[in-house]
Coordinates of C-alpha atoms in Angstrom, one line a residue:
M17 CA -26.9 7.0 -7.2
V18 CA -22.7 6.7 -7.3
I19 CA -21.3 9.7 -9.4
K20 CA -17.4 9.6 -9.8
I21 CA -15.8 13.2 -9.7
N22 CA -12.1 12.7 -11.1
G23 CA -12.4 9.3 -9.9
K24 CA -13.6 10.0 -6.4
E25 CA -17.0 8.8 -5.8
L26 CA -20.1 10.7 -4.5
N27 CA -23.4 9.1 -3.4
F28 CA -26.6 10.9 -4.5
D29 CA -30.0 9.7 -3.3
A30 CA -31.9 10.9 -6.2
P31 CA -31.5 12.0 -9.7
V32 CA -29.1 14.8 -10.3
K33 CA -28.3 17.2 -12.3
V34 CA -24.5 17.2 -13.3
Y35 CA -24.0 20.8 -12.6
E36 CA -25.0 19.8 -9.1
A37 CA -22.6 17.0 -8.4
A38 CA -19.9 19.1 -10.2
E39 CA -20.6 21.8 -7.4
A40 CA -20.7 19.1 -4.4
A41 CA -17.3 18.2 -5.7
G42 CA -16.2 21.9 -5.5
L43 CA -15.7 21.7 -9.5
S44 CA -16.8 24.9 -11.8
G45 CA -18.9 23.1 -14.5
S46 CA -17.6 25.3 -16.9
G47 CA -14.6 25.3 -19.4
A48 CA -13.0 21.9 -19.2
V49 CA -15.1 19.9 -17.2
A50 CA -16.7 17.3 -18.9
G51 CA -19.2 14.7 -17.9
V52 CA -19.4 11.3 -19.6
F53 CA -22.6 9.3 -19.1
N54 CA -22.5 5.7 -20.2
G55 CA -19.9 6.7 -22.8
A56 CA -21.4 9.6 -24.0
T57 CA -20.7 13.3 -23.2
V58 CA -23.5 15.2 -21.6
E59 CA -24.6 18.7 -20.9
F60 CA -24.0 20.5 -17.6
N61 CA -28.0 21.0 -17.2
H62 CA -28.7 17.1 -18.1
V63 CA -30.5 15.7 -15.5
L64 CA -29.7 11.8 -14.6
D65 CA -32.8 9.8 -14.4
K66 CA -31.6 6.3 -14.9
D67 CA -29.2 3.9 -13.6
G68 CA -25.8 4.3 -15.0
E69 CA -22.1 5.4 -14.4
L70 CA -21.5 9.2 -14.4
S71 CA -18.1 10.6 -14.5
I72 CA -17.2 14.1 -14.0
L73 CA -13.6 15.4 -15.2
D74 CA -12.0 18.7 -14.8
F75 CA -8.9 19.9 -16.0
S76 CA -6.9 18.5 -12.6
S77 CA -7.2 15.3 -13.5
D78 CA -5.5 13.6 -16.6
E79 CA -8.7 12.1 -17.8
G80 CA -10.1 15.7 -18.0
K81 CA -7.0 16.9 -19.6
A82 CA -7.2 14.0 -22.2
V83 CA -11.0 15.2 -22.9
L84 CA -10.0 18.7 -23.4
R85 CA -7.0 17.9 -25.7
H86 CA -8.9 15.3 -27.9
T87 CA -11.5 18.0 -28.6
A88 CA -8.8 20.5 -29.7
A89 CA -7.4 17.5 -32.0
H90 CA -10.7 17.4 -33.6
I91 CA -10.9 21.4 -33.9
L92 CA -7.5 21.1 -35.7
A93 CA -8.7 18.6 -38.0
Q94 CA -11.7 20.8 -39.1
A95 CA -9.8 23.7 -39.4
V96 CA -6.9 22.0 -41.6
K97 CA -10.0 20.3 -43.7
R98 CA -11.4 23.8 -44.5
I99 CA -8.0 25.1 -45.5
Y100 CA -7.0 22.2 -47.4
P101 CA -10.2 20.1 -48.5
T102 CA -8.2 17.4 -50.5
V103 CA -6.3 16.7 -47.3
K104 CA -6.7 13.1 -46.0
L105 CA -7.2 12.8 -42.1
A106 CA -5.6 9.9 -40.3
I107 CA -5.6 9.9 -36.4
G108 CA -5.7 12.6 -33.8
P109 CA -5.2 11.3 -30.1
A110 CA -4.8 13.4 -27.0
V111 CA -1.1 12.7 -25.6
A112 CA 1.2 13.9 -22.5
N113 CA 1.1 17.8 -22.6
G114 CA -0.8 18.0 -25.7
F115 CA -2.1 16.2 -29.0
Y116 CA -1.5 15.6 -32.5
Y117 CA -3.0 14.7 -35.5
D118 CA -1.7 13.0 -38.4
F119 CA -2.7 14.4 -42.2
D120 CA -1.8 13.5 -45.9
F121 CA -1.3 16.4 -47.6
K122 CA -1.2 16.6 -51.4
T123 CA 1.3 19.8 -50.7
P124 CA 3.3 19.6 -47.9
I125 CA 3.0 22.5 -45.1
T126 CA 5.5 24.2 -43.0
Q127 CA 5.3 25.7 -39.5
E128 CA 4.4 29.0 -41.5
N129 CA 1.2 27.6 -42.3
F130 CA 0.4 27.6 -38.6
D131 CA -0.8 31.1 -38.3
A132 CA -3.6 30.3 -40.6
I133 CA -4.5 27.0 -39.3
E134 CA -4.9 28.6 -35.8
A135 CA -6.9 31.6 -37.2
E136 CA -9.3 28.8 -38.4
M137 CA -9.5 27.0 -35.3
R138 CA -10.2 30.4 -33.5
K139 CA -13.3 30.7 -35.7
I140 CA -14.3 27.1 -34.9
I141 CA -14.3 27.6 -31.2
K142 CA -16.0 31.1 -31.3
A143 CA -18.9 29.3 -33.4
N144 CA -19.4 27.0 -30.4
Y145 CA -20.5 24.2 -32.3
P146 CA -22.2 21.5 -30.2
I147 CA -20.2 18.1 -30.6
V148 CA -22.7 15.5 -31.2
K149 CA -22.1 11.7 -30.7
K150 CA -23.8 9.2 -33.3
T151 CA -23.4 5.5 -32.9
V152 CA -23.6 3.7 -36.3
S153 CA -22.6 0.1 -37.7
R154 CA -19.5 -0.8 -39.0
A155 CA -21.1 -1.0 -42.7
E156 CA -22.6 2.8 -42.2
A157 CA -19.3 4.0 -41.1
L158 CA -17.8 2.6 -43.9
E159 CA -20.0 3.8 -46.4
L160 CA -19.5 7.3 -44.8
M161 CA -15.9 7.4 -45.0
R162 CA -15.5 6.2 -48.2
A163 CA -18.0 8.6 -49.5
S164 CA -15.8 11.3 -48.0
G165 CA -12.7 9.8 -49.6
E166 CA -11.3 9.2 -46.0
E167 CA -8.9 6.1 -46.8
Y168 CA -7.1 6.1 -43.5
K169 CA -10.6 6.0 -41.8
V170 CA -12.0 3.3 -43.9
E171 CA -8.8 1.1 -43.3
L172 CA -9.3 1.7 -39.4
I173 CA -13.0 0.6 -39.7
A174 CA -12.1 -2.4 -41.9
D175 CA -10.0 -3.8 -39.0
L176 CA -12.7 -3.7 -36.4
P177 CA -15.2 -6.5 -36.0
E178 CA -18.2 -6.8 -38.4
D179 CA -20.6 -6.4 -35.4
A180 CA -18.5 -3.5 -34.1
E181 CA -20.8 -0.5 -32.8
I182 CA -18.9 2.9 -33.9
S183 CA -19.2 6.3 -32.7
L184 CA -18.9 9.3 -34.9
Y185 CA -18.5 12.9 -33.5
T186 CA -20.0 15.6 -35.7
Q187 CA -19.1 19.5 -34.9
G188 CA -20.8 22.1 -37.3
E189 CA -19.7 20.6 -41.2
F190 CA -17.2 18.1 -39.8
T191 CA -17.5 14.6 -38.8
D192 CA -14.8 12.4 -37.4
L193 CA -14.5 8.7 -36.4
C194 CA -13.8 8.7 -32.7
A195 CA -14.1 6.5 -29.6
G196 CA -14.5 9.9 -27.5
P197 CA -15.4 11.3 -25.0
H198 CA -15.3 15.0 -25.9
L199 CA -16.4 18.0 -24.6
T200 CA -19.9 19.2 -25.2
S201 CA -19.2 22.0 -27.8
T202 CA -15.9 23.6 -29.5
G203 CA -16.4 27.0 -27.3
K204 CA -15.3 25.1 -24.2
V205 CA -11.7 25.0 -25.5
K206 CA -10.4 28.3 -24.2
A207 CA -6.6 28.1 -24.9
F208 CA -4.5 26.2 -27.4
K209 CA -1.4 26.6 -29.4
L210 CA 0.3 24.3 -32.4
T211 CA 3.9 23.5 -31.2
S212 CA 5.6 21.6 -33.9
L213 CA 5.4 19.7 -37.3
T214 CA 7.1 16.3 -37.6
G215 CA 7.0 13.4 -40.2
A216 CA 5.3 9.8 -39.1
Y217 CA 4.6 6.6 -40.5
W218 CA 1.2 5.6 -40.9
R219 CA 0.7 3.2 -37.9
G220 CA 4.3 3.3 -36.8
S221 CA 5.6 1.5 -39.9
E222 CA 8.2 2.3 -42.2
K223 CA 6.4 0.3 -45.0
N224 CA 3.6 2.8 -45.1
K225 CA 3.5 6.4 -46.2
M226 CA 4.9 9.3 -44.4
L227 CA 2.2 11.6 -43.0
S228 CA 2.6 15.0 -41.5
R229 CA 2.0 15.0 -38.0
I230 CA 0.9 18.5 -36.3
Y231 CA 1.6 18.8 -32.5
G232 CA -0.4 21.0 -30.2
T233 CA -1.6 21.8 -26.7
A234 CA -4.7 22.8 -25.0
F235 CA -5.4 23.9 -21.2
D236 CA -8.2 25.4 -19.5
S237 CA -6.9 28.9 -19.3
K238 CA -4.7 31.3 -20.8
P239 CA -2.4 31.9 -18.0
A240 CA -2.0 28.1 -17.7
L241 CA -0.9 27.8 -21.7
D242 CA 1.3 30.7 -21.2
E243 CA 3.2 29.0 -18.5
Y244 CA 3.4 25.7 -20.4
L245 CA 4.9 27.5 -23.8
E246 CA 7.5 29.3 -21.3
K247 CA 8.7 25.9 -19.9
L248 CA 8.6 24.4 -23.8
E249 CA 11.0 27.5 -24.4
E250 CA 13.4 26.6 -21.9
A251 CA 13.2 22.8 -22.5
K252 CA 14.1 23.7 -26.2
R253 CA 16.9 26.0 -24.7
R254 CA 18.1 22.9 -22.5
D255 CA 17.7 20.1 -25.1
H256 CA 20.9 17.9 -25.5
N257 CA 20.2 17.7 -29.0
R258 CA 20.9 21.2 -29.1
I259 CA 23.3 21.8 -26.6
G260 CA 25.5 18.8 -27.6
R261 CA 26.1 19.6 -30.8
D262 CA 26.9 23.6 -29.8
L263 CA 29.3 22.4 -27.4
E264 CA 30.7 19.8 -30.4
I265 CA 30.0 16.7 -28.0
F266 CA 28.3 14.9 -30.8
M267 CA 26.8 15.8 -34.4
T268 CA 24.7 13.6 -37.0
D269 CA 25.3 13.4 -40.6
E270 CA 22.6 12.3 -43.2
N271 CA 25.0 10.5 -45.3
I272 CA 25.4 8.4 -42.2
G273 CA 22.1 7.8 -41.4
Q274 CA 19.5 8.6 -38.5
G275 CA 20.1 7.2 -34.8
L276 CA 24.0 7.0 -35.6
P277 CA 25.7 10.0 -33.7
L278 CA 29.2 11.0 -34.2
L279 CA 30.8 11.7 -31.0
M280 CA 33.4 14.2 -31.5
P281 CA 36.4 14.3 -29.1
K282 CA 34.8 16.0 -26.6
G283 CA 31.9 13.6 -26.5
A284 CA 34.5 10.3 -27.1
K285 CA 36.5 11.8 -23.6
I286 CA 33.5 12.1 -21.6
M287 CA 32.3 8.7 -22.9
Q288 CA 35.7 7.1 -21.8
I289 CA 35.8 9.0 -18.7
L290 CA 32.6 7.1 -17.5
Q291 CA 33.3 4.0 -19.1
R292 CA 36.6 3.8 -17.1
F293 CA 35.0 4.8 -13.8
V294 CA 32.2 2.1 -14.5
E295 CA 34.6 -0.8 -15.4
D296 CA 36.8 -0.2 -12.1
E297 CA 33.8 0.1 -10.1
E298 CA 32.4 -3.3 -11.4
E299 CA 36.0 -4.9 -11.0
N300 CA 36.0 -3.5 -7.6
R301 CA 32.4 -5.2 -6.6
G302 CA 33.5 -8.9 -8.1
Y303 CA 32.5 -8.4 -11.8
L304 CA 34.5 -10.2 -14.5
L305 CA 34.9 -8.1 -17.8
T306 CA 34.2 -9.9 -21.3
K307 CA 34.6 -9.0 -24.9
T308 CA 32.0 -10.5 -27.4
P309 CA 30.9 -10.3 -31.0
I310 CA 29.1 -7.5 -32.3
M311 CA 27.1 -10.1 -34.2
S312 CA 26.4 -13.9 -34.3
K313 CA 24.5 -16.2 -36.6
N314 CA 20.9 -16.4 -36.1
N315 CA 20.7 -19.8 -34.1
L316 CA 22.1 -18.0 -31.1
F317 CA 19.0 -15.6 -31.1
K318 CA 16.8 -18.6 -31.7
I319 CA 17.6 -20.3 -28.5
S320 CA 17.1 -17.3 -26.5
G321 CA 14.0 -16.3 -27.8
H322 CA 14.8 -13.0 -29.5
W323 CA 14.2 -14.5 -33.0
D324 CA 10.4 -15.0 -32.4
H325 CA 10.1 -12.1 -29.7
Y326 CA 12.3 -9.4 -31.0
K327 CA 13.6 -10.0 -34.5
D328 CA 11.8 -7.1 -35.9
K329 CA 14.1 -4.8 -33.8
M330 CA 17.1 -6.6 -34.9
F331 CA 19.6 -5.7 -38.1
V332 CA 19.7 -8.7 -39.8
M333 CA 22.1 -10.0 -43.0
G334 CA 20.8 -12.6 -45.4
E335 CA 17.2 -14.3 -45.8
E336 CA 16.5 -17.4 -44.0
G337 CA 15.8 -20.5 -46.9
K338 CA 18.1 -18.2 -49.4
D339 CA 21.4 -17.8 -47.8
D340 CA 23.8 -20.4 -46.1
E341 CA 24.2 -18.4 -42.9
V342 CA 21.7 -15.8 -41.8
M343 CA 23.9 -13.1 -39.3
A344 CA 22.6 -10.2 -37.0
L345 CA 23.9 -7.6 -35.2
R346 CA 23.5 -8.2 -31.5
P347 CA 20.6 -6.1 -29.9
M348 CA 21.9 -7.1 -26.3
T349 CA 24.8 -9.3 -25.0
C350 CA 23.0 -11.9 -22.6
P351 CA 23.2 -15.1 -25.1
F352 CA 26.8 -14.2 -25.8
Q353 CA 28.0 -14.2 -22.0
F354 CA 25.8 -17.4 -21.4
T355 CA 27.6 -18.9 -23.7
I356 CA 30.7 -18.3 -22.0
Y357 CA 29.3 -19.3 -18.7
K358 CA 28.7 -22.9 -20.4
N359 CA 32.6 -23.3 -21.2
G360 CA 33.3 -25.7 -18.1
L361 CA 31.2 -27.1 -15.5
K362 CA 30.3 -24.7 -12.6
S363 CA 29.7 -25.3 -8.7
Y364 CA 27.5 -23.8 -6.3
R365 CA 31.1 -22.6 -4.7
D366 CA 31.4 -20.7 -8.0
L367 CA 28.5 -18.9 -7.9
P368 CA 27.5 -16.2 -8.3
V369 CA 29.3 -15.4 -11.5
R370 CA 29.1 -11.7 -12.6
Y371 CA 29.8 -11.0 -15.9
C372 CA 30.1 -6.9 -17.2
E373 CA 30.8 -5.8 -20.6
T374 CA 30.8 -2.3 -22.2
A375 CA 28.9 -3.4 -25.1
T376 CA 27.8 -1.9 -28.5
L377 CA 24.4 -2.9 -29.5
Y378 CA 22.4 -2.2 -32.4
R379 CA 18.4 -1.8 -32.4
K380 CA 16.4 -1.3 -35.2
E381 CA 14.1 1.6 -34.3
A382 CA 11.9 3.2 -36.4
S383 CA 12.8 6.7 -38.1
G384 CA 10.3 8.9 -36.6
E385 CA 11.4 7.9 -33.1
M386 CA 15.2 9.0 -33.4
H387 CA 16.1 12.0 -31.4
G388 CA 19.7 13.0 -30.5
L389 CA 21.5 10.5 -28.0
T390 CA 18.2 9.7 -26.2
R391 CA 16.8 7.1 -29.1
V392 CA 19.7 5.7 -31.3
R393 CA 20.5 2.4 -33.6
Q394 CA 23.9 2.0 -32.3
F395 CA 24.5 2.6 -28.5
T396 CA 27.1 1.8 -25.7
L397 CA 25.6 -0.2 -22.6
S398 CA 27.0 -1.1 -19.4
D399 CA 25.7 -4.4 -19.8
G400 CA 25.7 -7.4 -17.0
H401 CA 24.7 -10.8 -16.1
I402 CA 24.8 -12.4 -12.8
V403 CA 24.2 -16.3 -12.6
C404 CA 23.4 -17.3 -9.0
T405 CA 21.6 -19.4 -7.0
E406 CA 18.0 -19.2 -5.8
K407 CA 19.0 -18.3 -2.6
Q408 CA 21.6 -16.0 -3.9
I409 CA 18.9 -13.7 -5.9
E410 CA 17.7 -11.3 -3.1
G411 CA 21.3 -10.5 -2.1
E412 CA 22.6 -10.3 -5.6
F413 CA 19.4 -8.3 -6.6
K414 CA 20.0 -5.7 -3.8
A415 CA 23.9 -5.3 -5.0
A416 CA 23.0 -4.4 -8.6
L417 CA 20.8 -1.7 -7.2
D418 CA 23.4 -0.6 -5.2
I419 CA 25.9 0.1 -7.4
I420 CA 23.4 1.8 -9.7
K421 CA 22.5 4.1 -6.9
Y422 CA 26.2 4.7 -6.0
F423 CA 26.7 5.8 -10.2
M424 CA 23.3 8.0 -9.8
K425 CA 24.6 9.7 -6.7
C426 CA 28.3 10.2 -8.6
L427 CA 26.4 11.6 -11.3
G428 CA 23.9 13.8 -9.2
I429 CA 21.0 12.4 -10.5
E430 CA 19.7 10.5 -7.5
N431 CA 16.7 12.6 -7.1
D432 CA 15.6 13.1 -10.7
I433 CA 14.7 9.4 -11.2
S434 CA 11.4 7.3 -10.3
Y435 CA 11.2 3.1 -9.9
R436 CA 9.0 1.2 -11.9
F437 CA 8.1 -2.1 -11.4
S438 CA 7.5 -3.9 -14.9
K439 CA 5.2 -6.7 -15.2
R440 CA 3.9 -8.8 -17.9
D441 CA 0.4 -8.5 -19.4
P442 CA -1.4 -11.9 -18.8
K443 CA -3.8 -11.0 -21.3
N444 CA -1.2 -11.1 -23.8
A445 CA 0.5 -14.3 -23.0
S446 CA 2.1 -14.7 -26.6
K447 CA 4.6 -11.8 -25.8
Y448 CA 6.2 -13.7 -23.1
V449 CA 7.6 -17.3 -22.4
G450 CA 7.2 -19.4 -19.4
S451 CA 4.0 -20.3 -17.5
D452 CA 1.8 -18.5 -15.5
E453 CA 2.9 -19.9 -12.3
V454 CA 6.7 -19.2 -13.1
W455 CA 5.9 -15.7 -13.7
E456 CA 3.6 -15.3 -10.8
A457 CA 6.4 -16.7 -8.6
T458 CA 9.1 -14.5 -10.1
E459 CA 6.9 -11.1 -9.9
S460 CA 6.1 -12.2 -6.5
K461 CA 9.7 -12.6 -5.6
M462 CA 10.8 -9.3 -7.0
K463 CA 7.8 -7.4 -5.3
S464 CA 8.9 -9.3 -2.0
I465 CA 12.4 -7.7 -2.3
L466 CA 11.5 -4.3 -3.5
D467 CA 9.2 -3.8 -0.7
G468 CA 11.5 -5.3 1.8
I469 CA 14.1 -2.5 1.3
G470 CA 11.3 0.0 1.3
L471 CA 11.4 1.2 -2.5
V472 CA 8.7 3.7 -3.9
Y473 CA 7.8 2.3 -7.0
E474 CA 4.8 2.4 -9.7
E475 CA 3.7 -1.0 -11.3
A476 CA 3.3 -1.2 -15.1
E477 CA 1.8 -4.0 -16.5
G478 CA 2.8 -5.1 -20.0
E479 CA 6.5 -3.5 -19.2
A480 CA 8.4 -6.8 -18.6
A481 CA 10.9 -8.3 -20.8
F482 CA 9.6 -11.4 -22.8
Y483 CA 11.7 -13.6 -20.2
G484 CA 10.8 -12.1 -17.1
P485 CA 10.0 -8.9 -14.4
K486 CA 12.0 -6.0 -14.1
L487 CA 13.1 -3.1 -12.1
D488 CA 13.3 -0.2 -15.0
I489 CA 14.9 3.1 -13.1
Q490 CA 13.0 5.7 -15.0
A491 CA 14.1 9.5 -15.6
V492 CA 11.9 12.3 -17.7
N493 CA 13.5 14.6 -20.1
V494 CA 13.3 18.1 -20.7
H495 CA 10.3 17.5 -23.2
G496 CA 8.4 15.6 -20.3
K497 CA 9.1 12.3 -22.2
E498 CA 9.9 9.5 -20.0
D499 CA 12.6 7.1 -20.7
T500 CA 14.4 4.2 -19.2
L501 CA 17.8 5.0 -17.6
F502 CA 18.9 2.0 -15.8
T503 CA 17.2 -1.3 -15.5
I504 CA 17.4 -4.9 -13.3
Q505 CA 15.9 -8.0 -14.5
I506 CA 15.3 -11.3 -12.8
D507 CA 15.3 -14.3 -15.5
F508 CA 13.7 -17.5 -15.0
S509 CA 13.8 -18.6 -18.7
L510 CA 17.0 -18.3 -20.5
A511 CA 19.2 -20.7 -18.1
E512 CA 16.6 -23.4 -19.6
R513 CA 17.1 -22.3 -23.1
F514 CA 20.8 -22.3 -23.0
D515 CA 21.0 -25.4 -21.0
M516 CA 23.0 -23.8 -18.3
S517 CA 23.7 -25.4 -15.1
Y518 CA 25.8 -25.7 -11.9
I519 CA 26.5 -28.7 -9.3
D520 CA 24.6 -28.2 -5.9
E521 CA 25.5 -29.0 -2.6
S522 CA 23.8 -32.5 -2.9
G523 CA 25.6 -33.1 -6.4
E524 CA 22.6 -32.8 -8.7
K525 CA 22.7 -30.8 -11.8
V526 CA 20.4 -27.4 -11.4
R527 CA 19.6 -24.5 -13.1
P528 CA 20.9 -21.2 -12.0
T529 CA 18.8 -18.1 -11.7
I530 CA 20.0 -14.9 -13.9
I531 CA 20.0 -11.2 -13.1
H532 CA 20.5 -9.1 -16.1
R533 CA 21.4 -5.5 -15.1
S534 CA 22.9 -2.2 -16.6
S535 CA 24.7 -0.2 -14.1
I536 CA 25.1 3.3 -15.6
G537 CA 22.3 2.2 -18.6
C538 CA 23.0 3.3 -22.0
Y539 CA 25.9 5.9 -22.1
E540 CA 24.1 8.0 -24.5
R541 CA 21.1 8.2 -23.0
T542 CA 22.6 9.0 -19.6
L543 CA 24.8 11.5 -21.4
A544 CA 21.7 13.0 -22.8
M545 CA 20.5 13.3 -19.5
L546 CA 23.2 15.1 -17.8
I547 CA 23.7 17.5 -20.7
E548 CA 20.0 18.5 -20.0
K549 CA 20.4 18.5 -16.1
Y550 CA 23.4 20.8 -16.1
N551 CA 22.4 22.5 -19.2
G552 CA 25.9 21.5 -20.8
A553 CA 27.7 22.6 -17.7
L554 CA 29.0 19.0 -16.8
P555 CA 30.5 18.2 -13.6
L556 CA 33.9 18.8 -13.4
W557 CA 34.9 15.2 -12.9
I558 CA 33.5 14.4 -16.1
S559 CA 34.0 17.6 -17.9
P560 CA 36.2 16.8 -21.1
V561 CA 38.3 20.0 -20.6
Q562 CA 38.5 21.0 -16.7
V563 CA 40.8 23.7 -17.0
R564 CA 42.0 26.5 -19.8
V565 CA 44.9 28.4 -18.9
M566 CA 45.1 31.6 -20.7
S567 CA 48.0 34.2 -21.4
L568 CA 47.1 37.7 -20.6
T569 CA 50.0 38.6 -23.0
G570 CA 52.5 37.1 -25.2
R571 CA 55.5 37.4 -22.9
T572 CA 53.4 34.7 -20.6
E573 CA 53.0 32.0 -22.9
K574 CA 56.0 29.9 -21.5
Q575 CA 54.3 30.0 -18.1
V576 CA 51.1 29.1 -19.6
K577 CA 52.5 26.0 -21.1
K578 CA 54.6 25.0 -17.9
A579 CA 51.3 25.4 -15.6
V580 CA 49.2 22.9 -18.4
E581 CA 52.2 20.6 -18.0
T582 CA 51.8 20.6 -14.4
L583 CA 48.1 20.4 -14.2
R584 CA 48.1 17.2 -16.6
K585 CA 51.0 15.8 -14.3
H586 CA 48.2 15.8 -11.8
G587 CA 45.5 14.1 -14.2
V588 CA 43.7 17.0 -14.7
R589 CA 42.6 17.6 -18.1
T590 CA 43.6 21.0 -18.9
E591 CA 44.4 23.1 -22.5
A592 CA 46.1 26.5 -23.2
D593 CA 44.7 28.9 -25.1
V594 CA 47.9 31.3 -26.2
R595 CA 46.5 33.2 -29.0
S596 CA 46.8 36.7 -29.4
E597 CA 43.4 37.7 -28.5
K598 CA 42.0 39.8 -25.7
I599 CA 41.5 38.1 -22.5
G600 CA 38.0 39.2 -22.2
Y601 CA 37.1 37.3 -25.6
K602 CA 39.3 34.4 -24.6
I603 CA 37.4 34.1 -21.4
R604 CA 34.0 34.6 -22.8
E605 CA 34.7 31.5 -25.3
A606 CA 35.8 29.5 -22.3
Q607 CA 32.4 30.2 -20.6
L608 CA 30.5 29.3 -23.8
E609 CA 32.2 26.1 -23.7
K610 CA 31.2 25.4 -20.0
I611 CA 35.0 25.2 -19.2
P612 CA 34.7 24.5 -15.0
Y613 CA 37.9 26.6 -14.5
M614 CA 40.1 29.5 -16.5
L615 CA 43.3 30.4 -15.2
V616 CA 44.8 33.5 -16.4
I617 CA 48.8 34.5 -16.1
G618 CA 49.8 37.7 -16.7
D619 CA 52.9 39.4 -16.1
K620 CA 51.9 40.5 -12.3
D621 CA 50.9 37.1 -11.7
I622 CA 54.5 35.9 -12.6
E623 CA 55.6 38.6 -10.6
A624 CA 53.7 37.3 -7.3
K625 CA 53.9 33.7 -8.2
V626 CA 50.2 33.3 -8.3
V627 CA 47.5 32.2 -11.1
S628 CA 44.3 34.4 -11.7
V629 CA 41.4 31.4 -11.0
R630 CA 37.8 32.1 -12.4
D631 CA 35.4 29.4 -12.2
R632 CA 32.4 29.4 -14.9
A633 CA 30.0 31.0 -12.5
G634 CA 32.3 34.1 -12.8
N635 CA 34.1 33.8 -9.1
Q636 CA 37.6 35.2 -9.2
V637 CA 40.3 34.4 -6.8
S638 CA 44.3 34.4 -6.7
M639 CA 46.3 31.7 -5.8
S640 CA 49.5 29.9 -6.0
L641 CA 49.5 26.9 -8.9
A642 CA 50.2 24.6 -6.1
A643 CA 47.5 25.5 -3.7
F644 CA 44.9 25.6 -7.0
V645 CA 46.2 21.9 -8.0
K646 CA 45.4 20.6 -4.4
Q647 CA 42.1 22.4 -4.4
I648 CA 40.9 20.9 -7.5
K649 CA 42.2 17.5 -7.1
K650 CA 40.0 17.2 -3.6
E651 CA 37.2 18.6 -5.6
I652 CA 37.0 16.1 -8.3
K653 CA 38.0 13.2 -5.5
D654 CA 35.1 14.5 -3.3
M655 CA 32.7 14.0 -6.3
K656 CA 33.0 10.5 -6.5

């Protein structure tokens, strides 16, 4: 018999006990280890006496973690139901690093209620209730959940086919609708913690009721849990949403709305620095700058296909069939730049044409998905499109990747990313445009390019754009959530839709290929990553204030202002602090603001014709102002 141990196959000649198979694989057979046989969890003394597939999982595998945490989610639901009998249950899956359960409380709760809920969870774990699976018909499941008043469960069941077999899991007095699997008993959950409380719309739709989502995590031991909780605290300390506000980089206001951050002077300066740097480098590499409207008639998006495939993510003004014009804020610039391309006949000698634009874009993200600068409704993208011949695809794709790698190196994040080859889901063809043959050819072309340059990447089915596959450059934030920073897409569809063409060497009119790319991605999201990576102490070259010059006494105020003027003439972003405060207070304040360099000028410094230089790490030295100017200019230059 073949048994899978954390995905690795082991062969046994005769019926075998689950714990024997676990021991053969070096697993303890206790705690978070789960045996799943024909879809059902089995005890560790279970003897396999018939054909079927047994998978044994422990906490070292992702599947084992999910089984443990899914069980913990049910223990949470049972505890909440005991304390709040009128609560309605929604869903409770395992997720990355933990689990959550959505509840509909009659009276809202706060995190202050977590202690009581955790105490009840510990009682359930101590009781060590067996977790028993039962398969029922759709009609039986509906009857049970209606009788229990679980309206959300009823809705889920009603969406299933009439002939569906539905699994229920019971532990003690508590029964829940669930596909499983689970641990064999509640006592096998060894260490858990409830971590946060948020709002979440039922089924992710703003049209539905807002529920209370309780997040938690669970591990196979308390030391492992404690280590994770410490990392969680560190993540909170490094969260750009806190640091960015503390440093007055950005803010939000409830009268303006979620996902619409206000960049304060420091944040705006960082964005300006990055934007100028990116646009100058793009120009050096042959890109042509465009400036296009932030909105358009919906006709444009009907041509591109966004109206059919992306409308739910767009801000629409007007109503079809009622208003003369329906407008929409742009979610991307490609249709606009394609329109520019069509202004005049192009020859193969004109290609490639590389357009770039620092574009303000708008996407209708759900309220529950908003977070700081990483998930917003208005954002700034270093957008760009390359229109080229088929022979130029490989070279242009590599060049687009090269500029991204250059920017990542300058920002110091080249070792903090991973690559994802995002492909279509062939089982869900309605999400995409184009034939199977074209998709297969384009994906094969991109794979050949990626393999040819030796790029290490993961393949992700279903993550492609609706018009073509893409290379996504991924980064993980301090909370462990993965986001896309940069992307390069090969588009085989939109040139046809926009009737784009060029005259080839034979004088024939042919379709070009389009490469979409974002050289530094979404500025806001990239800034969020930088704030978290550097804990607010941004690299010198992008720091909004690079130097603060401080007076030791009122007598040196004139010399401070002269030093500021000199530094500014050399392009160093400098400000003065001539307040009548103690120098220790001034230095401490500058350190909290993460300013790279502090210069102190006192009477003795003036006599010696030097300035006292202190960096934010606490290192101190005295040198002439001219020597410092030379040093900091070289340091800034070497970073780019």
